[in-house]
PDB file of C-alpha atoms in Angstrom:
ATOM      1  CA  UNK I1265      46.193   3.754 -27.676  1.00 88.00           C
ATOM      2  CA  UNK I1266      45.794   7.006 -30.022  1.00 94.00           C
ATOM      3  CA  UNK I1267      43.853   6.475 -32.882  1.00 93.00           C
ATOM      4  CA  UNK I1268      45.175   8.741 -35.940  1.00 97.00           C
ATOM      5  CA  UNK I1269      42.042   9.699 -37.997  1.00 98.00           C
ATOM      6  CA  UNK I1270      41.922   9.720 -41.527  1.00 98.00           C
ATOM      7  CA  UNK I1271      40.795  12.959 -43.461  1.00 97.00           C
ATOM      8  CA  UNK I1272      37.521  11.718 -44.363  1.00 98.00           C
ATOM      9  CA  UNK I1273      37.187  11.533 -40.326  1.00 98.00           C
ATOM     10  CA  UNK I1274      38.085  15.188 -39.358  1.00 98.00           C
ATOM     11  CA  UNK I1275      35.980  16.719 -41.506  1.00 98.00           C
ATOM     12  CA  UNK I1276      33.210  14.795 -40.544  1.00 98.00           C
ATOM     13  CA  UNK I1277      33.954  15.294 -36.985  1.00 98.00           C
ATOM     14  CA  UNK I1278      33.339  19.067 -37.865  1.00 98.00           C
ATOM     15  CA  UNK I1279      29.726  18.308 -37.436  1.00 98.00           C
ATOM     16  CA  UNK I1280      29.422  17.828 -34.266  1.00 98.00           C
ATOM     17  CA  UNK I1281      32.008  20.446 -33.652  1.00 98.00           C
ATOM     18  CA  UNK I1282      29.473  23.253 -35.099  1.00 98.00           C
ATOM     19  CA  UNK I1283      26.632  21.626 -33.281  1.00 98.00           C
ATOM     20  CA  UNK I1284      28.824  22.427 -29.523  1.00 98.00           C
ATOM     21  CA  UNK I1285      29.902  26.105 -31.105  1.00 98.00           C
ATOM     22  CA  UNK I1286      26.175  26.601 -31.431  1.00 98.00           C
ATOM     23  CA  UNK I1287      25.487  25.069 -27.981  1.00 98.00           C
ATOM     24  CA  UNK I1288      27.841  27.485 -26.789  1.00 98.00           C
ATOM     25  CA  UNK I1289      26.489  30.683 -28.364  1.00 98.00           C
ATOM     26  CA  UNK I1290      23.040  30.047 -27.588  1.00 98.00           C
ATOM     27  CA  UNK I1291      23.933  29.446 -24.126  1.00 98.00           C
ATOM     28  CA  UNK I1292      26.050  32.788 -23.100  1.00 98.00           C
ATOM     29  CA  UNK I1293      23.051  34.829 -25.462  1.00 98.00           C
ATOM     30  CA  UNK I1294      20.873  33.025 -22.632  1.00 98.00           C
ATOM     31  CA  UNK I1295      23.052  33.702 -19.685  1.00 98.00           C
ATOM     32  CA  UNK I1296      21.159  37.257 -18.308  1.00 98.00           C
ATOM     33  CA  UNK I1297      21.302  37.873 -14.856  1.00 98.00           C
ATOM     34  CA  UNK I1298      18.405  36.152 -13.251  1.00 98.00           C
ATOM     35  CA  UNK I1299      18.408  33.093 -15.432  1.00 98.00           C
ATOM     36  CA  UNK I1300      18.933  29.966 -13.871  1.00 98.00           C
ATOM     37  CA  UNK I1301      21.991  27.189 -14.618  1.00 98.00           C
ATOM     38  CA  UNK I1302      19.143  24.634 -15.502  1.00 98.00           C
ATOM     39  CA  UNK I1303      17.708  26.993 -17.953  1.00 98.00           C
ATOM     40  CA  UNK I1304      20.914  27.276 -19.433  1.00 98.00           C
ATOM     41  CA  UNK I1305      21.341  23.652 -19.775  1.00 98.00           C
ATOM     42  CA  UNK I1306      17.829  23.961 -21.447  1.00 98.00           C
ATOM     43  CA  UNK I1307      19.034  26.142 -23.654  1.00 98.00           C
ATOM     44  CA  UNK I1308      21.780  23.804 -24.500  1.00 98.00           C
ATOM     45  CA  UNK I1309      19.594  20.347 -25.126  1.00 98.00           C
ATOM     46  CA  UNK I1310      17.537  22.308 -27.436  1.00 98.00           C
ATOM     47  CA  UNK I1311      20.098  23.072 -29.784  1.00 98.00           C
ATOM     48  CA  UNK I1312      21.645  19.155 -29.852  1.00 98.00           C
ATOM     49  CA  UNK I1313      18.149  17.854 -30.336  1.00 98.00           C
ATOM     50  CA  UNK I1314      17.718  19.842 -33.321  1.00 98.00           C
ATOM     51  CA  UNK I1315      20.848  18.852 -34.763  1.00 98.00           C
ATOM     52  CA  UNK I1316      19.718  15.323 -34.041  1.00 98.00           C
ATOM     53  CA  UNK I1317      22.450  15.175 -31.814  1.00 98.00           C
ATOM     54  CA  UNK I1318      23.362  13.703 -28.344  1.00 98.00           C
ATOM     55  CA  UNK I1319      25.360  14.582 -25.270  1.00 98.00           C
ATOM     56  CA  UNK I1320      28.568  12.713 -24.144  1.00 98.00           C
ATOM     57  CA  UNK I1321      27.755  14.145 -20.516  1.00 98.00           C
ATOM     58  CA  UNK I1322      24.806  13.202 -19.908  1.00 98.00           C
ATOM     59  CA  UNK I1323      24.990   9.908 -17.943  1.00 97.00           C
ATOM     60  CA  UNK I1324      29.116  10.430 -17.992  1.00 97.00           C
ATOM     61  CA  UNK I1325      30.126   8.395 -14.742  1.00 95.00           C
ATOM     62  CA  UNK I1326      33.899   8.280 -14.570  1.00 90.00           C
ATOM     63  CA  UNK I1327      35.538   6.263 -11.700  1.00 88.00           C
ATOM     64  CA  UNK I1328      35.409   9.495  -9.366  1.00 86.00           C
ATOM     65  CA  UNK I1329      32.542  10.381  -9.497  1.00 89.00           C
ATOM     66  CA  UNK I1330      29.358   9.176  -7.038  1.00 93.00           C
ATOM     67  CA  UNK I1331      26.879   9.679  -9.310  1.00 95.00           C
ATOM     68  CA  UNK I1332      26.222   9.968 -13.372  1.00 97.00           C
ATOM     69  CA  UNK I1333      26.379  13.627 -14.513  1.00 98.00           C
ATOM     70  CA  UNK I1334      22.913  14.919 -14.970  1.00 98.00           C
ATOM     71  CA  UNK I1335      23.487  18.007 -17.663  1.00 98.00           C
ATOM     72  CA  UNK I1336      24.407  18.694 -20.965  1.00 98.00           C
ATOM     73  CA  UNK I1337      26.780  21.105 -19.873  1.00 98.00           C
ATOM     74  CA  UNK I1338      29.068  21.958 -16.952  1.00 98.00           C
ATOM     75  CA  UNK I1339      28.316  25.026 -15.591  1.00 98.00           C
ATOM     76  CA  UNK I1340      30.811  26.696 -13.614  1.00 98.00           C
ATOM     77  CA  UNK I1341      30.718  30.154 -11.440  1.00 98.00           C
ATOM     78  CA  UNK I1342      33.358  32.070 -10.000  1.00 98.00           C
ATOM     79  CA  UNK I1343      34.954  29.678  -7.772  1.00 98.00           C
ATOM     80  CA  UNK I1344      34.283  26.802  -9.800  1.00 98.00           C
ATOM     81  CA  UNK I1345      36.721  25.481 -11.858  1.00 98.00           C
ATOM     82  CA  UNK I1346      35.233  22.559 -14.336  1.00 98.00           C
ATOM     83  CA  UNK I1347      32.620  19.735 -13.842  1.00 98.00           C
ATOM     84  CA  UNK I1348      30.170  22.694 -12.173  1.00 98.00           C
ATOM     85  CA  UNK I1349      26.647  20.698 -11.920  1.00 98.00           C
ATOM     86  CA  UNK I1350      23.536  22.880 -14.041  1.00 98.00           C
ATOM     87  CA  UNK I1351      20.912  23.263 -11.058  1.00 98.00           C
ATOM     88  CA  UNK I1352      19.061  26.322  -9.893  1.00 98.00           C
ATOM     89  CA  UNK I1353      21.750  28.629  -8.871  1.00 98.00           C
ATOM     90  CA  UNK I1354      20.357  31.938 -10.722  1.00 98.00           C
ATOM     91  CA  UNK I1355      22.691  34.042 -12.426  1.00 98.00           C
ATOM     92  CA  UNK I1356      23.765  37.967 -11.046  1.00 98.00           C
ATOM     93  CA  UNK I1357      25.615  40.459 -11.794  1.00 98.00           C
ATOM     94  CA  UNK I1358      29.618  40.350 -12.300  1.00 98.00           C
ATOM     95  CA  UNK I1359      29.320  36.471 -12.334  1.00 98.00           C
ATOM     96  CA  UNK I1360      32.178  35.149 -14.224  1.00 98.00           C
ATOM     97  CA  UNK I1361      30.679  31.698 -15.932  1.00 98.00           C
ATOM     98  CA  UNK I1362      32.403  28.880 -17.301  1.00 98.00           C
ATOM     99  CA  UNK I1363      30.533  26.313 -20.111  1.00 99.00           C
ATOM    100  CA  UNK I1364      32.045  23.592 -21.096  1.00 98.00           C
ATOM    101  CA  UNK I1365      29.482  21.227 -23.378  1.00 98.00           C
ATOM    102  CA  UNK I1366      30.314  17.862 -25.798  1.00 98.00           C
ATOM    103  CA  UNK I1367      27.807  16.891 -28.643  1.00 98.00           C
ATOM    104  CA  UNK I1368      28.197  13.680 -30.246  1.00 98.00           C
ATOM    105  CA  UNK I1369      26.809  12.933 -33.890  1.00 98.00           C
ATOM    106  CA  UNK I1370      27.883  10.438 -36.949  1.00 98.00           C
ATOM    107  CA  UNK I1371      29.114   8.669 -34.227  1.00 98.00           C
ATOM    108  CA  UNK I1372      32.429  11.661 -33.588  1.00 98.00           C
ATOM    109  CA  UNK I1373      32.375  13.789 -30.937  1.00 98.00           C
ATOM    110  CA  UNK I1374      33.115  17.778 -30.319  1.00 98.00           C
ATOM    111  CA  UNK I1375      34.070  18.922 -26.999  1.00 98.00           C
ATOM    112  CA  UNK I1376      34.543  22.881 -26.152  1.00 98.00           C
ATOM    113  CA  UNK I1377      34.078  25.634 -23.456  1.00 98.00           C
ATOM    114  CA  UNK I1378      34.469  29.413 -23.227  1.00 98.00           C
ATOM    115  CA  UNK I1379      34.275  31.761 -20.316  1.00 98.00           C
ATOM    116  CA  UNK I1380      32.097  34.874 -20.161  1.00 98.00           C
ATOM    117  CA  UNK I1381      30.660  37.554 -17.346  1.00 98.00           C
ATOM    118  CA  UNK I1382      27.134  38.156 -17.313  1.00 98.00           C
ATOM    119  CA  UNK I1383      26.347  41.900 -16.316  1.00 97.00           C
ATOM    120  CA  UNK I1384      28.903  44.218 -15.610  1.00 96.00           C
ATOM    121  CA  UNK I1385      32.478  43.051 -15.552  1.00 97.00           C
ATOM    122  CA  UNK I1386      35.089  43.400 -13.053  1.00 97.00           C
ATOM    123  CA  UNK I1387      38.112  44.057 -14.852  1.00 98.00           C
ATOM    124  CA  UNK I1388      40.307  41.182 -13.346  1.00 98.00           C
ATOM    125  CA  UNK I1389      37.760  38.424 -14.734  1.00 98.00           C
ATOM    126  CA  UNK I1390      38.288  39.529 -18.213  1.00 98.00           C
ATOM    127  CA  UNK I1391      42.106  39.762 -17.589  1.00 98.00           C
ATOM    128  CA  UNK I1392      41.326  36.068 -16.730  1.00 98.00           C
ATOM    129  CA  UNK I1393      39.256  35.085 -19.291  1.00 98.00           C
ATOM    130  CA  UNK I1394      41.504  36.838 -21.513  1.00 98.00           C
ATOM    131  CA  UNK I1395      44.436  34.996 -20.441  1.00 98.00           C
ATOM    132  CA  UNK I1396      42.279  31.720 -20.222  1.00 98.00           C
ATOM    133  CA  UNK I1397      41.251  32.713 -24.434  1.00 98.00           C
ATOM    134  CA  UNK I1398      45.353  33.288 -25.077  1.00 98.00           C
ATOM    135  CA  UNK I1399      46.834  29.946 -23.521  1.00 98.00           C
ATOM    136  CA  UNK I1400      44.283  28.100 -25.216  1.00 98.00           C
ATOM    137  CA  UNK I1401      45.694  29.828 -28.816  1.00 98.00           C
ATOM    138  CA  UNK I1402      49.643  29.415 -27.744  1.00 98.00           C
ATOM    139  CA  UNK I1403      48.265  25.652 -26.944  1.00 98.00           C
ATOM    140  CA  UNK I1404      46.752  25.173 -30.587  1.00 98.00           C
ATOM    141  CA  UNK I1405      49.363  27.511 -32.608  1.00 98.00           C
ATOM    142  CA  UNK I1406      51.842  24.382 -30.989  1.00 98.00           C
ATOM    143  CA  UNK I1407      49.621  21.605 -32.004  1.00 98.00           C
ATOM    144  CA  UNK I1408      51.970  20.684 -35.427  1.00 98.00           C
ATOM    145  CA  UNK I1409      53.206  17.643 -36.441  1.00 98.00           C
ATOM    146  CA  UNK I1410      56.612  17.275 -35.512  1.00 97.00           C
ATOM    147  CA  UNK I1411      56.296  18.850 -32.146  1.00 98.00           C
ATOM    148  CA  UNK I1412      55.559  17.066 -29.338  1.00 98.00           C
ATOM    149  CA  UNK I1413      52.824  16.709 -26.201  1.00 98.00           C
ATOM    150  CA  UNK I1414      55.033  18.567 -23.779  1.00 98.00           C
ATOM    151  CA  UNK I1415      55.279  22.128 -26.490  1.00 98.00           C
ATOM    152  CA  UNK I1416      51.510  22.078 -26.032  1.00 98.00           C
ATOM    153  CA  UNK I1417      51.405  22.321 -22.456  1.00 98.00           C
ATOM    154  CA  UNK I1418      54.917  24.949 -22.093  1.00 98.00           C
ATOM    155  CA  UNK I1419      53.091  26.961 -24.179  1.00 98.00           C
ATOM    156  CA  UNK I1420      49.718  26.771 -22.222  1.00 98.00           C
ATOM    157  CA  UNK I1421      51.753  26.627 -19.108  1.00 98.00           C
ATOM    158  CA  UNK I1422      54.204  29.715 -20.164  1.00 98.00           C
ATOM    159  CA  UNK I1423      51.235  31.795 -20.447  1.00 98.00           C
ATOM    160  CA  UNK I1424      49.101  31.201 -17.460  1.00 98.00           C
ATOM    161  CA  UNK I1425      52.379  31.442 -15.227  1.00 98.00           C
ATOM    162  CA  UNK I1426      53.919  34.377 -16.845  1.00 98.00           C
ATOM    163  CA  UNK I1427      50.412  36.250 -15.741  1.00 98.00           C
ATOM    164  CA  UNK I1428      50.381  35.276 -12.279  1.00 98.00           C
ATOM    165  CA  UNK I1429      47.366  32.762 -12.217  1.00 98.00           C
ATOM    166  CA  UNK I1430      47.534  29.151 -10.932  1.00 98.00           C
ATOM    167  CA  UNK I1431      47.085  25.928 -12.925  1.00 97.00           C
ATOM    168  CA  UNK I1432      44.812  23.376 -12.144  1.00 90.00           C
ATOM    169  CA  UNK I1433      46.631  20.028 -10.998  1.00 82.00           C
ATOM    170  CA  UNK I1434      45.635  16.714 -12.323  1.00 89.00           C
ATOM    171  CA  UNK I1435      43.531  17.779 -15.288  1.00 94.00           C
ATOM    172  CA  UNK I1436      44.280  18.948 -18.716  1.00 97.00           C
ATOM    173  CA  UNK I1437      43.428  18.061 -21.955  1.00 98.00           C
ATOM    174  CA  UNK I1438      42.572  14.796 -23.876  1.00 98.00           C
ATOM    175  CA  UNK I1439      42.249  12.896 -27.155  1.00 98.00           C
ATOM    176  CA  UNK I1440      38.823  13.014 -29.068  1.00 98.00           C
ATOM    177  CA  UNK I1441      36.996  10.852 -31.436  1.00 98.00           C
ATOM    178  CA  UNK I1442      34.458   8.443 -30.773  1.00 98.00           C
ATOM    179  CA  UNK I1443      34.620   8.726 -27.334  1.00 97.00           C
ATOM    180  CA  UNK I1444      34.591  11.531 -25.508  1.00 96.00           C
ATOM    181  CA  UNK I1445      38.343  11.272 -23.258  1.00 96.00           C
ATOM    182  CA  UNK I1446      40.718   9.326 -25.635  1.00 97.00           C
ATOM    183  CA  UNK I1447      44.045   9.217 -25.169  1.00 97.00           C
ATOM    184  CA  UNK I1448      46.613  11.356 -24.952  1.00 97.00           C
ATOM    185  CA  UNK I1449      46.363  13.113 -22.153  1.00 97.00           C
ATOM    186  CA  UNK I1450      47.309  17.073 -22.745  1.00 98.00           C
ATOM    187  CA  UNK I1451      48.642  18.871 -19.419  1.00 98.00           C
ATOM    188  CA  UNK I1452      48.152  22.671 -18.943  1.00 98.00           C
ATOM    189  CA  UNK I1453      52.100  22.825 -18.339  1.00 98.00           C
ATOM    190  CA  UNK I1454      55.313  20.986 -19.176  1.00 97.00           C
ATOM    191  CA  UNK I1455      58.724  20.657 -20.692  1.00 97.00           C
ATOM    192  CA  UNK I1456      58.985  21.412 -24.405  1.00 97.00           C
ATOM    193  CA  UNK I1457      60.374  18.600 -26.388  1.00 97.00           C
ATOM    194  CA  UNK I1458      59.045  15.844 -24.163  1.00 97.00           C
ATOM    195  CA  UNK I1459      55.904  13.508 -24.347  1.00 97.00           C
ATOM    196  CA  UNK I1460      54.262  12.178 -27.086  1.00 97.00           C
ATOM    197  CA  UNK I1461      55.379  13.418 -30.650  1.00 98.00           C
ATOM    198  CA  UNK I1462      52.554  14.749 -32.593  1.00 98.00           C
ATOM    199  CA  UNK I1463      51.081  13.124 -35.962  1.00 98.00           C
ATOM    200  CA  UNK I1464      49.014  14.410 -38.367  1.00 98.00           C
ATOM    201  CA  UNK I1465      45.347  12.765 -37.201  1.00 98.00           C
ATOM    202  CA  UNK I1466      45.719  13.243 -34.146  1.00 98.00           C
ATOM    203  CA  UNK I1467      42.766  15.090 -32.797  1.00 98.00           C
ATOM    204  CA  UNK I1468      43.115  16.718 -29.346  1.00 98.00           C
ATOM    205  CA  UNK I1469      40.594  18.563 -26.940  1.00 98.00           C
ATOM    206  CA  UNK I1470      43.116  21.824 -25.561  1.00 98.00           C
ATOM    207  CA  UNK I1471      41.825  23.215 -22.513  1.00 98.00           C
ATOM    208  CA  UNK I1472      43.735  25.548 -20.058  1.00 98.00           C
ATOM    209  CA  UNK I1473      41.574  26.307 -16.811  1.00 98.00           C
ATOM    210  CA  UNK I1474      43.223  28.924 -14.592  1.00 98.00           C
ATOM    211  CA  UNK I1475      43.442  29.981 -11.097  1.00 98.00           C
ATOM    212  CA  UNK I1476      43.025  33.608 -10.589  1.00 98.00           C
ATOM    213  CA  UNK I1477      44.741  33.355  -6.891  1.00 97.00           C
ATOM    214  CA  UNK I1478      48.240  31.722  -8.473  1.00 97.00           C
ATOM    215  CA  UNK I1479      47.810  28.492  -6.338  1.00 95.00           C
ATOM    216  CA  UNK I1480      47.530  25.506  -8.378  1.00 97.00           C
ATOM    217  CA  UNK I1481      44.973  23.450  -4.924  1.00 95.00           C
ATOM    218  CA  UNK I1482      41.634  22.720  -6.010  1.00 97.00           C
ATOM    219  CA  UNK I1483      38.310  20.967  -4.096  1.00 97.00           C
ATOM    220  CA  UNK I1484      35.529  18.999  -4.853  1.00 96.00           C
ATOM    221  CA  UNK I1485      32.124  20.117  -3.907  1.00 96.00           C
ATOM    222  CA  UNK I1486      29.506  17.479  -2.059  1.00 94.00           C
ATOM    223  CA  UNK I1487      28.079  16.741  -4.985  1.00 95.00           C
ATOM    224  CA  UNK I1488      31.144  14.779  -6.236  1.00 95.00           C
ATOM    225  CA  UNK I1489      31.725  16.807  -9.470  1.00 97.00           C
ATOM    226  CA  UNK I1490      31.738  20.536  -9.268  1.00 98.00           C
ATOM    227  CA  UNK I1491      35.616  21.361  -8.644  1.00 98.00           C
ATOM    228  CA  UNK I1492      36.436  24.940  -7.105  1.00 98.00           C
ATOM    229  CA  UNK I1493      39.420  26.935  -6.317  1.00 98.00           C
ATOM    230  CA  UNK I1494      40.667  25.948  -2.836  1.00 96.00           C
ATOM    231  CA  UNK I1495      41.553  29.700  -2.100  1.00 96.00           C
ATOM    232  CA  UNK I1496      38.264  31.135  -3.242  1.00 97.00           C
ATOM    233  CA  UNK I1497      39.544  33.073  -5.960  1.00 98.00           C
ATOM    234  CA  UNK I1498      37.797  32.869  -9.416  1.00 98.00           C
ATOM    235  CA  UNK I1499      38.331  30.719 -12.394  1.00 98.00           C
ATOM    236  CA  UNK I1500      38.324  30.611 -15.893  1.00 98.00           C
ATOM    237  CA  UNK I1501      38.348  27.641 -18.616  1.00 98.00           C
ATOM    238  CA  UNK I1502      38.903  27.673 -22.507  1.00 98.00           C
ATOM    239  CA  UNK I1503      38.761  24.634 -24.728  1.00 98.00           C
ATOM    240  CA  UNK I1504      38.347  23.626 -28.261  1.00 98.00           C
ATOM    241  CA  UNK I1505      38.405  20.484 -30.077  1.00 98.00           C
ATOM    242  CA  UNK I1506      41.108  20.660 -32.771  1.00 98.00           C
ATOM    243  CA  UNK I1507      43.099  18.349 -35.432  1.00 98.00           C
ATOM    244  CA  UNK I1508      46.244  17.837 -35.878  1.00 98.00           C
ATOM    245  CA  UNK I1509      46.899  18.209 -40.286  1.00 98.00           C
ATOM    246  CA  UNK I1510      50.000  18.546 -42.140  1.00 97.00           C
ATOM    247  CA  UNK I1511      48.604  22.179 -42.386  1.00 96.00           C
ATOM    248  CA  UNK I1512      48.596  22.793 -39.005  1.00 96.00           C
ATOM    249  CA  UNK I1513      46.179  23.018 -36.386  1.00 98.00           C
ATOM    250  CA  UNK I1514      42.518  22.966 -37.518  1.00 98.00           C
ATOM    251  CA  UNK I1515      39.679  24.372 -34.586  1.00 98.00           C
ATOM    252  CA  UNK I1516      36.865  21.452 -34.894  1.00 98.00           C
ATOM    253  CA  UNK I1517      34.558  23.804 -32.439  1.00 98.00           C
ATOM    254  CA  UNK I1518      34.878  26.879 -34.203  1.00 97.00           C
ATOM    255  CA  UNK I1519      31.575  28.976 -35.068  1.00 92.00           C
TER     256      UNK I1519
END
């Protein structure tokens, strides 16, 4: 069941929305070559704990998973797609870094992630994470009442394909509120005019994650979460938490 939040309830899910945009910006400052993944997630806990705020990962145990997450964030590197696990894996140069991190506060929750390099850059990660940065805009630019759950993902969809980069399979977006995953479900790519039609309270978490080698095959690492690329190649993900208003999209996550 979606649950269409009233006005009152977007704007105070903007809290924890600038708590995670924080998160987020205190972690890639952090993210130097030589710093660890678990520092990172330090970096991360400090900033929800002084916002008096708490973490929707921490202890997150879906029905796939072996074990309860054990970060704040999911820290992903190269290969790694989502779900990457914060241990001691030190940063170096060129890596190409995914964080993805919730906060919840006032009882609403904010959900985002951004990719970033740390060191020098090899020019076909930041095609990546600028392609990654791009479908996640054509995804919110189609969030508008009226349209429907299938424009978002052909528009996320039309732009990862259209630059040669694969498309995760069985994961996309979701609804937020209270909970972290609400429904609807958001692909990364569909048919325009199909799915669910799109109300104004509707708050959705868009997040395109892309392949850099154009397959869409992903695995799961031993430790039950961290999912990579099948082929090897690198990966990039993009997300922000954003409401659906009769005045368009509006970014929950943004700084």
């Amino acid at each position: 069941m979606v649950e269409l939040k009233t006005e009152e309830s977007i704007n105070e899910m903007r809290a924890p929305g600038r708590v995670v945009a924080r998160a987020l910006a205190a972690v890639r400052e952090a993210a130097r070559v030589g710093v660890s993944l678990l520092e990172l997630d330090g970096t991360a806990r400090a900033v929800l704990a002084g916002a008096g705020a708490s973490s929707p990962f921490l202890g997150y145990r879906p029905q796939f998973a072996p074990v309860p997450f054990p970060g704040v964030i999911c820290a992903s590197v190269n290969d790694a797609i989502v779900h990457g696990v914060p241990d001691g894996y030190r940063l170096r140069d060129g890596d190409l870094v995914s964080i993805d991190c919730g906060a919840k506060l006032g009882g609403w929750v904010g959900d985002a992630a951004v990719s970033f390099t740390v060191g020098r850059p090899r020019p076909a990660d930041v095609r990546l994470i600028e392609t990654a940065e791009a479908a996640l805009a054509a995804g919110i630019a189609a969030a508008r009442p009226g349209n429907r759950i299938g424009d978002i993902a052909h528009a996320i969809g039309t732009v990862c394909r259209s630059a040669g980069y694969g498309i995760m399979e069985d994961f996309g977006g979701h609804g937020v509120g209270r909970t972290m995953h609400e429904d609807p479900g958001v692909p990364n790519e569909g048919r325009p005019g199909r799915g669910m039609q799109l109300r104004p309270g509707m708050v959705l978490a868009i997040e395109p994650m892309l392949i850099a080698g154009g397959t869409d095959d992903y695995r799961c690492d031993g430790d039950g979460w961290t999912l990579r690329t099948l082929d090897g190649s690198r990966a990039a993900h993009a997300e922000h938490t954003v409401a659906i208003t009769a005045d368009g999209p509006r970014i929950l996550t943004a700084p």
